[in-house]
Structures are given as C-alpha cells and as structure tokens.
PDB file of C-alpha atoms in Angstrom:
ATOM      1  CA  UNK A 459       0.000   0.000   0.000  1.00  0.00           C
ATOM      2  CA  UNK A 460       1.328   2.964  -0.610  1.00  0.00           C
ATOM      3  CA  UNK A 461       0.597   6.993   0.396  1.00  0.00           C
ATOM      4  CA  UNK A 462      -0.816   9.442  -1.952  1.00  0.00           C
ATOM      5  CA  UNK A 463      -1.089  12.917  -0.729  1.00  0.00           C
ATOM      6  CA  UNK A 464      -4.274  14.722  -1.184  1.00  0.00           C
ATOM      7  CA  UNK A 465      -3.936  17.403  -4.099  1.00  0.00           C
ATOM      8  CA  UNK A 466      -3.134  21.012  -3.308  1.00  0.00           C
ATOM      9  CA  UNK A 467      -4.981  23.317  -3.020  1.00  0.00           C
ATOM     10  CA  UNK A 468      -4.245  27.163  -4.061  1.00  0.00           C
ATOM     11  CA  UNK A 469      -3.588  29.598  -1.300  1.00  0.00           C
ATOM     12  CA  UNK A 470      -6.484  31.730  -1.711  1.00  0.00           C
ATOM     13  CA  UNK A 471      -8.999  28.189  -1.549  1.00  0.00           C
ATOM     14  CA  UNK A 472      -6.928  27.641   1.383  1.00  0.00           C
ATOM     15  CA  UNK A 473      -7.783  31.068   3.174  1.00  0.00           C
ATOM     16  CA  UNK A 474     -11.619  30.701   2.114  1.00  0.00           C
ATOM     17  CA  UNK A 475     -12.499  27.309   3.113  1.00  0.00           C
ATOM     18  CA  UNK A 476     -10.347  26.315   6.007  1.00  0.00           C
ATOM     19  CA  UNK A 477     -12.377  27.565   8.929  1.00  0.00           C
ATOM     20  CA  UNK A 478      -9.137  28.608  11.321  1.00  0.00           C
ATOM     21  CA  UNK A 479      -7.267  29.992   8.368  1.00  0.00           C
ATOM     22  CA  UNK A 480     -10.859  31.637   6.966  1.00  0.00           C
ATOM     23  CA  UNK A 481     -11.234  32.861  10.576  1.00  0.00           C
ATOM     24  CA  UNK A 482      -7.265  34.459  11.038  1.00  0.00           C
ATOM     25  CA  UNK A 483      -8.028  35.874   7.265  1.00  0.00           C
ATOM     26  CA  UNK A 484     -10.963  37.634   7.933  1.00  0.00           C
ATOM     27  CA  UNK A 485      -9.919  39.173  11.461  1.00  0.00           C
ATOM     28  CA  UNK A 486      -6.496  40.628   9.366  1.00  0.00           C
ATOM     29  CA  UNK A 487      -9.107  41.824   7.087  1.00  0.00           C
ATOM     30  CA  UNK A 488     -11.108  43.570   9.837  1.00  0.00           C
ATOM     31  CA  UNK A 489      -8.380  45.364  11.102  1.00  0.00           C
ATOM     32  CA  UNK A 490      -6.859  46.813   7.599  1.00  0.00           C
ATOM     33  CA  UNK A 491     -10.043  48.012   7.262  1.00  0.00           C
ATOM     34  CA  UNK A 492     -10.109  49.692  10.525  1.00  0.00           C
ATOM     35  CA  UNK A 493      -6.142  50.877   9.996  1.00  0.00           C
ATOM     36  CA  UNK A 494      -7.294  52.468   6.682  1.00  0.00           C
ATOM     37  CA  UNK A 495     -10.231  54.435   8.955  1.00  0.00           C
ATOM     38  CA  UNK A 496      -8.233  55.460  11.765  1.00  0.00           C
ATOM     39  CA  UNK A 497      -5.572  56.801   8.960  1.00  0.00           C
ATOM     40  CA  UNK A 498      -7.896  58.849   7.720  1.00  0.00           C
ATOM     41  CA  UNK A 499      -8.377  61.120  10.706  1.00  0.00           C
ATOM     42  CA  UNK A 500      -4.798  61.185  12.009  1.00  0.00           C
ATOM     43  CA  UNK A 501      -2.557  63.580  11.010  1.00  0.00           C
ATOM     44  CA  UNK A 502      -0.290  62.593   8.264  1.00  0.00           C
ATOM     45  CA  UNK A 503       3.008  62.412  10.362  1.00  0.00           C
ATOM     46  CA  UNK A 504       1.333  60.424  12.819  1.00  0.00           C
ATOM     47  CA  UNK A 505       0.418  57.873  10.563  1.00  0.00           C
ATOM     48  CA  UNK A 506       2.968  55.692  10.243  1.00  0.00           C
ATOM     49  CA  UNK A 507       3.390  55.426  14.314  1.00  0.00           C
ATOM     50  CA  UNK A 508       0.037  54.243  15.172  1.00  0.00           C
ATOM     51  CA  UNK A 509      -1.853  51.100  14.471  1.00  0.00           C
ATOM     52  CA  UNK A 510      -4.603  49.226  15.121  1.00  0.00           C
ATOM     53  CA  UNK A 511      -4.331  46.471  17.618  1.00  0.00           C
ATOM     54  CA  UNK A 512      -7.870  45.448  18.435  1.00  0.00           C
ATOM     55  CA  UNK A 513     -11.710  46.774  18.681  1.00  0.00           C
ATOM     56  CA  UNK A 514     -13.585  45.231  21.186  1.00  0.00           C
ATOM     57  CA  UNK A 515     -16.822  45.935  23.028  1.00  0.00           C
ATOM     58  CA  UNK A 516     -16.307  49.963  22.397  1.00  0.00           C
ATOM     59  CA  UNK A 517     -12.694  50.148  22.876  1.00  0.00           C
ATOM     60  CA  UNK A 518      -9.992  50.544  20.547  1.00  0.00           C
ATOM     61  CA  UNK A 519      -6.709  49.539  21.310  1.00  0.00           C
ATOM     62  CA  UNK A 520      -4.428  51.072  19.298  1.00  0.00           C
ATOM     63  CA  UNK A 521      -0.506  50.399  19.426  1.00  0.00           C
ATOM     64  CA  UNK A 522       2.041  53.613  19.849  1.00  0.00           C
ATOM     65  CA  UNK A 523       5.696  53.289  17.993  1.00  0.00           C
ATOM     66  CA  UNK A 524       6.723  55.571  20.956  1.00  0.00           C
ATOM     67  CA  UNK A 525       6.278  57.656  24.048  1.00  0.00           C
ATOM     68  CA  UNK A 526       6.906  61.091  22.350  1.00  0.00           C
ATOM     69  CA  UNK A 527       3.491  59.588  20.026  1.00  0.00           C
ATOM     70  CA  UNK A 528       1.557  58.122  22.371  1.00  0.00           C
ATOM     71  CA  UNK A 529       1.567  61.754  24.713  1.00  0.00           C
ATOM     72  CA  UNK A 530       0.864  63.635  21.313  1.00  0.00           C
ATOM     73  CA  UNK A 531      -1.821  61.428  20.376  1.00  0.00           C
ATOM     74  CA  UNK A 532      -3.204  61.371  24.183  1.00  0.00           C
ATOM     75  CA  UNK A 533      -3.615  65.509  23.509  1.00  0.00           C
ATOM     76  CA  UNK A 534      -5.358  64.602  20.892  1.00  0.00           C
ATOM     77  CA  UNK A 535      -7.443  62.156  22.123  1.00  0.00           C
ATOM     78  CA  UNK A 536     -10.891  63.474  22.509  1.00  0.00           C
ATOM     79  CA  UNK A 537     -10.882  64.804  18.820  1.00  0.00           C
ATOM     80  CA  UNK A 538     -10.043  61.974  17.254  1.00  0.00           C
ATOM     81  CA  UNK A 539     -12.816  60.031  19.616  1.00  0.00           C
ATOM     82  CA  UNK A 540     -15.025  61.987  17.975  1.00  0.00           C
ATOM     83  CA  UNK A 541     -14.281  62.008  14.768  1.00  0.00           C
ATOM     84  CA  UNK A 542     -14.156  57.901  14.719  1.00  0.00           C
ATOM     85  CA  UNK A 543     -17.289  57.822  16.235  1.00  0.00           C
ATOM     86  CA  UNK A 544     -18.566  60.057  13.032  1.00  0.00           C
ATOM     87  CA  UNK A 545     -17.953  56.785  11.208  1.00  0.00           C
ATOM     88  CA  UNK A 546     -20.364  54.243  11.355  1.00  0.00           C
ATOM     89  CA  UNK A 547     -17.875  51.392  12.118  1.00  0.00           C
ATOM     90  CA  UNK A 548     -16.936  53.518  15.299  1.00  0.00           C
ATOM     91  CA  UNK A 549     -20.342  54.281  16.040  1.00  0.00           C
ATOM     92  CA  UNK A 550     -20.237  52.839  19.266  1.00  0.00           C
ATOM     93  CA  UNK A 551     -16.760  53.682  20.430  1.00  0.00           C
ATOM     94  CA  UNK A 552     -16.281  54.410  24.005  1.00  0.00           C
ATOM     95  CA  UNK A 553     -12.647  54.687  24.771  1.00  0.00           C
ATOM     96  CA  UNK A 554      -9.331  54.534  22.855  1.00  0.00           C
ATOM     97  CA  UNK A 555      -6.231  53.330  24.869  1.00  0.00           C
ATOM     98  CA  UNK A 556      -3.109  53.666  23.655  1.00  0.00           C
ATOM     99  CA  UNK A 557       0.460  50.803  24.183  1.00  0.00           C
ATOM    100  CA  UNK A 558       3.707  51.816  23.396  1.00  0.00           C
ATOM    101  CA  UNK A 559       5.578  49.151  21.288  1.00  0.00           C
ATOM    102  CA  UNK A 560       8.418  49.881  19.893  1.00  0.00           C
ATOM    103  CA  UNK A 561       8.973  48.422  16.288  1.00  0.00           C
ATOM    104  CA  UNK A 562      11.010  45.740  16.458  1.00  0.00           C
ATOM    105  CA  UNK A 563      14.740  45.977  15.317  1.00  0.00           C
ATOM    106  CA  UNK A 564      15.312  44.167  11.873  1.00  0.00           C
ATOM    107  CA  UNK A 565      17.576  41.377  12.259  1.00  0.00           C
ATOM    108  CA  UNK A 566      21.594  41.824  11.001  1.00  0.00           C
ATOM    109  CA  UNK A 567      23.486  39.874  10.085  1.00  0.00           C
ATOM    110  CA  UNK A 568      26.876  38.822  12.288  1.00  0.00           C
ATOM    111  CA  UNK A 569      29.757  40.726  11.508  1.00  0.00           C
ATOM    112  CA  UNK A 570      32.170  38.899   9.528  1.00  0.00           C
ATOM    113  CA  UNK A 571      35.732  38.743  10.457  1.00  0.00           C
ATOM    114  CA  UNK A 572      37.701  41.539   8.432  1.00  0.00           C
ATOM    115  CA  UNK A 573      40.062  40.527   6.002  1.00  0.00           C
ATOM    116  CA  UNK A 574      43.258  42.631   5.088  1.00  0.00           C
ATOM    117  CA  UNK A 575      44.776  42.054   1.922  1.00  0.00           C
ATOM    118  CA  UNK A 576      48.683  40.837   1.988  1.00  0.00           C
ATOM    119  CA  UNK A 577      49.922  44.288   0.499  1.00  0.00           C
ATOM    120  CA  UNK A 578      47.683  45.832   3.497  1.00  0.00           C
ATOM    121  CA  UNK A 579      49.044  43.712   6.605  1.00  0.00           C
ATOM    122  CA  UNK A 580      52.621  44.218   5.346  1.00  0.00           C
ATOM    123  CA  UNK A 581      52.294  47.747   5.251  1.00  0.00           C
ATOM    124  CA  UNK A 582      50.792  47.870   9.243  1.00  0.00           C
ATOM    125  CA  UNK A 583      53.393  45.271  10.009  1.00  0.00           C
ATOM    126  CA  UNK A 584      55.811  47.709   8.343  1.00  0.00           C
ATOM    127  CA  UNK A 585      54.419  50.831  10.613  1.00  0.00           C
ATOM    128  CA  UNK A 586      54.104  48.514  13.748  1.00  0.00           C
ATOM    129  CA  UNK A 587      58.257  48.208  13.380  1.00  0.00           C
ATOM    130  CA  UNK A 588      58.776  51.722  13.277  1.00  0.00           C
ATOM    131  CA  UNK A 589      56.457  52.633  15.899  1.00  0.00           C
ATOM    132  CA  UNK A 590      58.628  52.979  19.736  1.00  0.00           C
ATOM    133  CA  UNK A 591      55.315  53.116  21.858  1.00  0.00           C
ATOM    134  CA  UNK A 592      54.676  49.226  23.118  1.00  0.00           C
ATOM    135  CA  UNK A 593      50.899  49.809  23.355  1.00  0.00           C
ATOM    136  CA  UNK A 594      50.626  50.663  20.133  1.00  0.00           C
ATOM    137  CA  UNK A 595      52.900  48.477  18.397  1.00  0.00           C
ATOM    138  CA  UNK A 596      51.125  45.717  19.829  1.00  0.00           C
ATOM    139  CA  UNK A 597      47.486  47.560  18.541  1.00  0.00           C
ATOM    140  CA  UNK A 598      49.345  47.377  14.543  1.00  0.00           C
ATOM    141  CA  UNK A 599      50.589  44.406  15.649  1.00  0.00           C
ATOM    142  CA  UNK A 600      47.418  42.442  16.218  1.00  0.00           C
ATOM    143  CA  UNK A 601      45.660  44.486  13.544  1.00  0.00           C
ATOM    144  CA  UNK A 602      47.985  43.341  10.963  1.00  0.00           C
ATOM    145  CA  UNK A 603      47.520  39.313  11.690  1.00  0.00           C
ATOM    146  CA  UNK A 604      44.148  39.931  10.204  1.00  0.00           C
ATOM    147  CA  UNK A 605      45.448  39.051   7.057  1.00  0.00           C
ATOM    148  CA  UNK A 606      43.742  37.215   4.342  1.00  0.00           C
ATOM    149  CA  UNK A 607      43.595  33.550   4.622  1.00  0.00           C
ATOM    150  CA  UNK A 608      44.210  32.158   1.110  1.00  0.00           C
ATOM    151  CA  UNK A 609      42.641  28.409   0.251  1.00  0.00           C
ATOM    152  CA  UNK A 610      44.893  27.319  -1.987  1.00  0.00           C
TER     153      UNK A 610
END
C-alpha cells in the first residue's frame, strides 16, 4: 500500500475554506479596514506610528511606535474620539487606549571577520616596526595578523 497525498490546493482556496485559516483571514481583514479608517483622521506624520491592535466591546486599542506619540496622540485624544465615532464602524466607540511598542529591530546579520589584503598587513606590520610606543605596536601588531587567509 502505498501513500498518496491529497492534491493542493491554491492559497487563496486555502484562506476561504479552512475555517481557522478563513477565521485568522478575515480578522487581518477587519483590522486593515479599521487601519485604513483610523488613517484617515490622524494627522499625516502620525500615521505611520500608530496602528490598530484590536476593537472590542467599544474600545480601541491602538498600538504607539513611541512615548513622544503616544503623549501627542493622548492631547489629541478626545478629537479623534469623535471624529471615529462620526464613522459608522466607530459608532459605538467608548474609549481609545493607547500601548507603546516599539517596532522591532530588523535582524543583522553577524559581523564577519575583516580581512586585510597581503599588500595591506605588510604595510601595518611595516608601521608597527617603526612605531617605539609598546601599546601601540602591539594595537598594529594584532591588527595586521588579520590578514587574508588564502585556500589554496
């Protein structure tokens, strides 16, 4: 006997019919949708610091880049209360609370070990032996043995 695997299915079949994935889908929906109307009554520089976390029950969540944003958008926040509740999705809006998070810093990757070239490391080595201070000597000195390692 042996295993056949069911035929795949396309992404987008995947995201309609799959009731967690359908679920997930539709709450990322939701909250685009709700990122697109809270954009459109912040003020354009404070746009790309604040986001939509959650609406639940009357209260929007919303998340802060930082503390400078979150105290200007606290000033503001009994303005822009009313102008969501203008919209009918924020009809019903009772509070907005605000979470600094700060974005999270993109991942680098490790340093690689510098490489001098042999013209390069001869030339330190060269200053390194003309050089009377220990200290520093010993600075060129260690500087220098980063020379190129050649596979051959």
């Amino acid at each position: 006997m042996s295993f056949r695997p069911l035929p795949a299915k396309a992404p987008a079949a995947l995201l309609r019919e799959a009731k967690p994935l359908k679920a997930l889908f539709n709450q990322a929906q939701r909250i685009d949708h709700l990122q697109q109307l809270l954009e459109s009554q912040l003020q354009p520089a404070a746009r790309e610091h604040c986001h939509v976390a959650s609406w639940r029950e009357g209260c929007l969540l919303l998340i802060v880049t930082d503390g400078h944003w979150a105290t200007r958008l606290r000033y503001q926040q009994r303005r822009l209360q009313r102008q969501l509740q203008a919209l009918e999705t924020f009809a019903t809006l009772t509070k907005i609370l605000f979470k600094v998070q700060p974005p999270t810093a993109e991942r680098r990757e490790p340093p690689r070990p510098f490489e001098l070239s042999d013209s390069a490391a001869d030339s330190i080595q060269e200053t390194a032996a003309g050089v009377t201070d220990p200290r520093l000597r010993e600075a060129l000195e260690r500087l220098a043995s980063h020379r190129r390692r050649s596979d051959s």
